[in-house]
PDB file of C-alpha atoms in Angstrom:
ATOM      1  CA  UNK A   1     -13.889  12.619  10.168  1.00 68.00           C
ATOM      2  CA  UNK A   2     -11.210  13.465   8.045  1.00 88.00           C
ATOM      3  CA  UNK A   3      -7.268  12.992   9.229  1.00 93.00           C
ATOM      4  CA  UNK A   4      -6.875  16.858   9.486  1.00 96.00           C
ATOM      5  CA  UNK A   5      -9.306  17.195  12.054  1.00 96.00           C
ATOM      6  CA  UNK A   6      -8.745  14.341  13.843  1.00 96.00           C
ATOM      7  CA  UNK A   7      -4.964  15.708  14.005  1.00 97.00           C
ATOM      8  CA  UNK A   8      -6.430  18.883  14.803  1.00 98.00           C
ATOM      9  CA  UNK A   9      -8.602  17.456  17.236  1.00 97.00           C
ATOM     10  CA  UNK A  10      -5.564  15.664  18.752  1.00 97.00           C
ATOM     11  CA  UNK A  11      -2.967  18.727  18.831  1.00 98.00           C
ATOM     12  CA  UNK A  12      -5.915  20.361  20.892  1.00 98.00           C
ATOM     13  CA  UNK A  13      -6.687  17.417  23.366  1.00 97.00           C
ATOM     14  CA  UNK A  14      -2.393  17.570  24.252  1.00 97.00           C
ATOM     15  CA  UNK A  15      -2.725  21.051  24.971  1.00 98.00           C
ATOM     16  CA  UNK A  16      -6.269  20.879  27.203  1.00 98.00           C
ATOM     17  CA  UNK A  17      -7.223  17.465  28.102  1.00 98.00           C
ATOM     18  CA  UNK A  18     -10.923  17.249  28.537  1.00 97.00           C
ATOM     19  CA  UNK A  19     -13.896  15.415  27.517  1.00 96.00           C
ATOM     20  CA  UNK A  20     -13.976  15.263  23.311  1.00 97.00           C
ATOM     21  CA  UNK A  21     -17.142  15.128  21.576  1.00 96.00           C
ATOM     22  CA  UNK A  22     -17.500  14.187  18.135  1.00 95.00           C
ATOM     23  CA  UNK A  23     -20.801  13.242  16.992  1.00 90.00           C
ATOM     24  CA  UNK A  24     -23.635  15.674  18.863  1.00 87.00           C
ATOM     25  CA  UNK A  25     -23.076  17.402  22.400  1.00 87.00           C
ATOM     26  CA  UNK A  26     -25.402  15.723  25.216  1.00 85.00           C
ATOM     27  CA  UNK A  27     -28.037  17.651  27.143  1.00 87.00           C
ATOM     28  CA  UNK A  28     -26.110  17.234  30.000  1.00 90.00           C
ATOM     29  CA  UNK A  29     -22.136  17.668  28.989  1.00 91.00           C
ATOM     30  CA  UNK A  30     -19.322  17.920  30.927  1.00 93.00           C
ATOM     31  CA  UNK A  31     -17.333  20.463  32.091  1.00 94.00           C
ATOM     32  CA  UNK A  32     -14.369  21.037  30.643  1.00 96.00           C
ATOM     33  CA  UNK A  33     -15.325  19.492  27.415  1.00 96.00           C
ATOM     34  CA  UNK A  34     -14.387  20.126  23.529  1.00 97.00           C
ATOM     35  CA  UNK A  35     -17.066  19.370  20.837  1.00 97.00           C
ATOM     36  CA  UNK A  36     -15.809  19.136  17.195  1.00 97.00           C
ATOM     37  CA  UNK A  37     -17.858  19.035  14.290  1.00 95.00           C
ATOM     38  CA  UNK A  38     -17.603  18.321  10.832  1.00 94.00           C
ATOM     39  CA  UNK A  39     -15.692  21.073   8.726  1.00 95.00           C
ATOM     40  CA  UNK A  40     -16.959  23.267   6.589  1.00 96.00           C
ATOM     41  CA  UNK A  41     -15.163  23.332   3.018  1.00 94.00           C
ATOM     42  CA  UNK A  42     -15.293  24.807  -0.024  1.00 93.00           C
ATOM     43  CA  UNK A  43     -12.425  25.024  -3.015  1.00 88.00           C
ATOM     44  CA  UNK A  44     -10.707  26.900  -5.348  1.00 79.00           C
ATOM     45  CA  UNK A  45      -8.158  26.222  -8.191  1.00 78.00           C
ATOM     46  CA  UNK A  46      -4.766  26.281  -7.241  1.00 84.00           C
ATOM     47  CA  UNK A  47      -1.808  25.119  -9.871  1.00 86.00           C
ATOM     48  CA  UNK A  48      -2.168  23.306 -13.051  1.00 85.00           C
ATOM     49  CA  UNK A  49      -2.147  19.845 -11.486  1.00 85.00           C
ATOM     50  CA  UNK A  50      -3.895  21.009  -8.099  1.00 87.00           C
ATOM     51  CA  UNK A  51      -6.950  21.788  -6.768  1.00 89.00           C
ATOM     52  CA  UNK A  52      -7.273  23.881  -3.111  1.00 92.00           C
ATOM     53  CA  UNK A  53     -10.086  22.852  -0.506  1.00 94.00           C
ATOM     54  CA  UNK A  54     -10.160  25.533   2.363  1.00 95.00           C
ATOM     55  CA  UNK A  55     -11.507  24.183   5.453  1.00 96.00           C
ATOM     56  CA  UNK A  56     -13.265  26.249   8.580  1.00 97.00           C
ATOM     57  CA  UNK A  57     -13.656  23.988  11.939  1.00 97.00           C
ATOM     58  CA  UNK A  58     -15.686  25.656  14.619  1.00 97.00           C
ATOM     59  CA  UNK A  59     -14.919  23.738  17.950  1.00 97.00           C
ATOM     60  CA  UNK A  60     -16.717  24.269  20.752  1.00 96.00           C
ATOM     61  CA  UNK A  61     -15.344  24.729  24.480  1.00 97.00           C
ATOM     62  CA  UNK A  62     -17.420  24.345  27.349  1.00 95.00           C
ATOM     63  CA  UNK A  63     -16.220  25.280  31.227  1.00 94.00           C
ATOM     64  CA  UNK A  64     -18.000  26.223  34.111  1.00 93.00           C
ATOM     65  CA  UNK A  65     -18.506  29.531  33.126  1.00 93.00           C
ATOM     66  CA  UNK A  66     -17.453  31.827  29.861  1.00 91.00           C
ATOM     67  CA  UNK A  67     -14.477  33.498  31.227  1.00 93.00           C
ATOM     68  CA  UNK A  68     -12.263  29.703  32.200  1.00 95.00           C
ATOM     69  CA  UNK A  69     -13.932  28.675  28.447  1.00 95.00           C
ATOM     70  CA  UNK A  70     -12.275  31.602  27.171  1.00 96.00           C
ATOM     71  CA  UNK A  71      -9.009  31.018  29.183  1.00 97.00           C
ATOM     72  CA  UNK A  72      -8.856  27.768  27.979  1.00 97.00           C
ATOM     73  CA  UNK A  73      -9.583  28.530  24.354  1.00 97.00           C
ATOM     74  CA  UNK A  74      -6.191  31.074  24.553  1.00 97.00           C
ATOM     75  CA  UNK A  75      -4.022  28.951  26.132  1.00 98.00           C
ATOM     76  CA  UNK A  76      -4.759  26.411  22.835  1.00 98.00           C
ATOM     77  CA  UNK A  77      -4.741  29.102  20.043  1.00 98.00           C
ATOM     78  CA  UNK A  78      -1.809  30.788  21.204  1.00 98.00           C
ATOM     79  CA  UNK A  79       0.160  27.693  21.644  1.00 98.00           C
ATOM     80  CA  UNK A  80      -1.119  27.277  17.741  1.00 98.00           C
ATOM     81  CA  UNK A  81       0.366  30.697  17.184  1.00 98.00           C
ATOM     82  CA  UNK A  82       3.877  30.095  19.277  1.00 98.00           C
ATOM     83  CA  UNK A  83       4.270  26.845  17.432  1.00 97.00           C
ATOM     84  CA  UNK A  84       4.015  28.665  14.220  1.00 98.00           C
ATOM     85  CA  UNK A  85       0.693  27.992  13.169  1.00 98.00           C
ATOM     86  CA  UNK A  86       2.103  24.398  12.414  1.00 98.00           C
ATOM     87  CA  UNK A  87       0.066  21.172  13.437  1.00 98.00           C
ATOM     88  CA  UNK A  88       1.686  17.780  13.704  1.00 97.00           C
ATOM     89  CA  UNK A  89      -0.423  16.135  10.544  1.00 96.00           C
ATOM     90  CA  UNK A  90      -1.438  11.724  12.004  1.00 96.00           C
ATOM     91  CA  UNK A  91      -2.689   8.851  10.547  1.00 93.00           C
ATOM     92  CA  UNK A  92      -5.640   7.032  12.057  1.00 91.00           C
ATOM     93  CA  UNK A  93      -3.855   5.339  14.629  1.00 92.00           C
ATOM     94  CA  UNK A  94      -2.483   8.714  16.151  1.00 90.00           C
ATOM     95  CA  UNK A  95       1.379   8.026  15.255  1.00 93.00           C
ATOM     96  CA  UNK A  96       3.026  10.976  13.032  1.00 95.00           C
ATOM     97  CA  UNK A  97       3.224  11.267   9.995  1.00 95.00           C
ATOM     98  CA  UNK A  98       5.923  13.657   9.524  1.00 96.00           C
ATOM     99  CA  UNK A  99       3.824  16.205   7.839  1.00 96.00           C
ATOM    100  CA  UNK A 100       2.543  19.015   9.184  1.00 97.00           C
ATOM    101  CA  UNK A 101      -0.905  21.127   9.003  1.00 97.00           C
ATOM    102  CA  UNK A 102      -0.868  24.573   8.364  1.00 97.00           C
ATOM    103  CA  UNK A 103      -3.413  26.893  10.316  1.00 98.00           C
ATOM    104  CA  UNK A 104      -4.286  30.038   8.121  1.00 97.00           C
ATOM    105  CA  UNK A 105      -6.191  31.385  10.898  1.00 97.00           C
ATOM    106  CA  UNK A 106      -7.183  31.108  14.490  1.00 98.00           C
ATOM    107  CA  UNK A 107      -9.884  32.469  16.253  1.00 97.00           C
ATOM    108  CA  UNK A 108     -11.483  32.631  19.829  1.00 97.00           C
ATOM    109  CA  UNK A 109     -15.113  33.631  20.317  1.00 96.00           C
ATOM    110  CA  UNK A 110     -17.290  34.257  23.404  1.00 94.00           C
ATOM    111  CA  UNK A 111     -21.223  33.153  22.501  1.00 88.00           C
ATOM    112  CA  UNK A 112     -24.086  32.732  25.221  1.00 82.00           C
ATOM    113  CA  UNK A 113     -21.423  31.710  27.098  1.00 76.00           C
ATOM    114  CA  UNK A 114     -19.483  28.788  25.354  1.00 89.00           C
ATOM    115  CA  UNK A 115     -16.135  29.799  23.535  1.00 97.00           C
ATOM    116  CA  UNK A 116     -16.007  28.961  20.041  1.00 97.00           C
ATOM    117  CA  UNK A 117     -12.407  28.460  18.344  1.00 98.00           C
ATOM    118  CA  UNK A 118     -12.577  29.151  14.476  1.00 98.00           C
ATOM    119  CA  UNK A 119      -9.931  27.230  12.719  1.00 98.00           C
ATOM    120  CA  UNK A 120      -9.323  27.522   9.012  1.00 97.00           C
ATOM    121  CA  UNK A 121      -6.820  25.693   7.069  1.00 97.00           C
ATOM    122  CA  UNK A 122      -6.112  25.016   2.846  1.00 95.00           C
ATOM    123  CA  UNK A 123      -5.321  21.592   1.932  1.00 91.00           C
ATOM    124  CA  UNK A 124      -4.011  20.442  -1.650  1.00 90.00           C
ATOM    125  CA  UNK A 125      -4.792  17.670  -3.907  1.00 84.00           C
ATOM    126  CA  UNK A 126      -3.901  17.128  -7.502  1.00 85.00           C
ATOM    127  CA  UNK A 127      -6.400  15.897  -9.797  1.00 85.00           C
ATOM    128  CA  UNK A 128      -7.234  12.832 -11.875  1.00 86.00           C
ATOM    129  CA  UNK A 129      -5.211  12.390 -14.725  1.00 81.00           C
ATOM    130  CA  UNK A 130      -5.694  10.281 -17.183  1.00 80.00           C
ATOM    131  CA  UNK A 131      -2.582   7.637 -17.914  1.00 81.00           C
ATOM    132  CA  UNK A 132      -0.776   8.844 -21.092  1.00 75.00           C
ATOM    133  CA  UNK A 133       1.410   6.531 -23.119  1.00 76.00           C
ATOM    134  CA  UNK A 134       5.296   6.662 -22.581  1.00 77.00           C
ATOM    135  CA  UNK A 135       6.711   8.466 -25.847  1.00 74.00           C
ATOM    136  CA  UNK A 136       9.566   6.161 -26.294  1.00 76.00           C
ATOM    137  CA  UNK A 137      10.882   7.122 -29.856  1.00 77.00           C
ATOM    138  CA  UNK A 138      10.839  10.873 -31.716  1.00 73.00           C
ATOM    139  CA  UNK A 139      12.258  11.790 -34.905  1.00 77.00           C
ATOM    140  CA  UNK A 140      12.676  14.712 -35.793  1.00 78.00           C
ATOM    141  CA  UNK A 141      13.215  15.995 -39.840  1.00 80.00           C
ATOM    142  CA  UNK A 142      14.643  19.587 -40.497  1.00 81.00           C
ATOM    143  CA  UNK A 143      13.916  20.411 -44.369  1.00 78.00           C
ATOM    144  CA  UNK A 144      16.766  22.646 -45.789  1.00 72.00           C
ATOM    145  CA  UNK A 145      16.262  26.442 -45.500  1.00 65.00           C
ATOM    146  CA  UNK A 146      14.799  25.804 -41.880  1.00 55.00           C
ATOM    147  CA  UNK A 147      17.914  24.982 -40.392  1.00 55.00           C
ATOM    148  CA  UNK A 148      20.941  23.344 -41.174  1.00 54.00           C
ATOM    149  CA  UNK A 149      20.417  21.957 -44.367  1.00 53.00           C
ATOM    150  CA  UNK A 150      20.765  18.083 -42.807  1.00 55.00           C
ATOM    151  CA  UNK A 151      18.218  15.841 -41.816  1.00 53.00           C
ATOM    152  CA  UNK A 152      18.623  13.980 -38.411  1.00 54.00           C
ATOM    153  CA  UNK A 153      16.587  11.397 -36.674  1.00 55.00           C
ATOM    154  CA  UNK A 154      16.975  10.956 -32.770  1.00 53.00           C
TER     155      UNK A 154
END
């Protein structure tokens, strides 16, 4: 899992404790629960020295019947909304970092009766570059008729 959703994962949890599944839901889950599975991804160029991945994280929300799974699932993305579509960004150890998350987009969805939320996000990260050599001295030669008519060296 990668920090962003287990900081997503975490900003949700605050807002509706319940059970949290990660790796497959159960035959028999509990009610309230939250399953979250991996993202889905895919990129884009962004800047010169940046690449963009957008992410898409369907969690599921399972209550006792659609309508409290739907409830619950608007009390979290509207909280996401009135908080400025900003999520608290942690490391693995669930302390702050002091960066945040941006949400693009927040979703609720009622399917055969378990409430989806649709959460999609861009993150940014530059790319490889290979080290260059520090350019420590440059001269510089101006021929006459280009210029001044001196030559300088810097």
């Amino acid at each position: 899992m990668n920090q962003e959703v287990g900081s997503i994962m975490g900003y949700f949890y605050q807002i509706f404790p319940c059970k949290v599944y990660t790796k497959e839901v159960p035959t028999s889950i509990e009610t309230p629960s939250m399953y979250f599975p991996a993202a889905n991804d895919f990129d884009g160029s962004d800047t010169t020295t940046t690449f963009k991945t957008t992410y898409s994280l369907s969690v599921k929300l399972f209550h006792k019947d659609a309508v409290q799974a739907k409830d619950a699932a608007e009390l979290i993305s509207n909280t996401v909304r009135r908080k400025r579509y900003l999520i608290p960004l942690l490391n693995a150890d669930g302390s702050v970092t002091g960066d945040y998350i941006r949400i693009n987009r927040i979703e609720t969805r009622v399917t055969d009766g378990v409430t989806n939320i649709i959460v999609t996000w861009d993150s940014r990260y530059f790319y490889d570059r290979e080290k260059a050599n520090e350019l420590k001295d440059f001269f510089l030669s101006v021929k006459e008729g280009h210029g001044s008519g001196k030559t300088t060296n810097k």
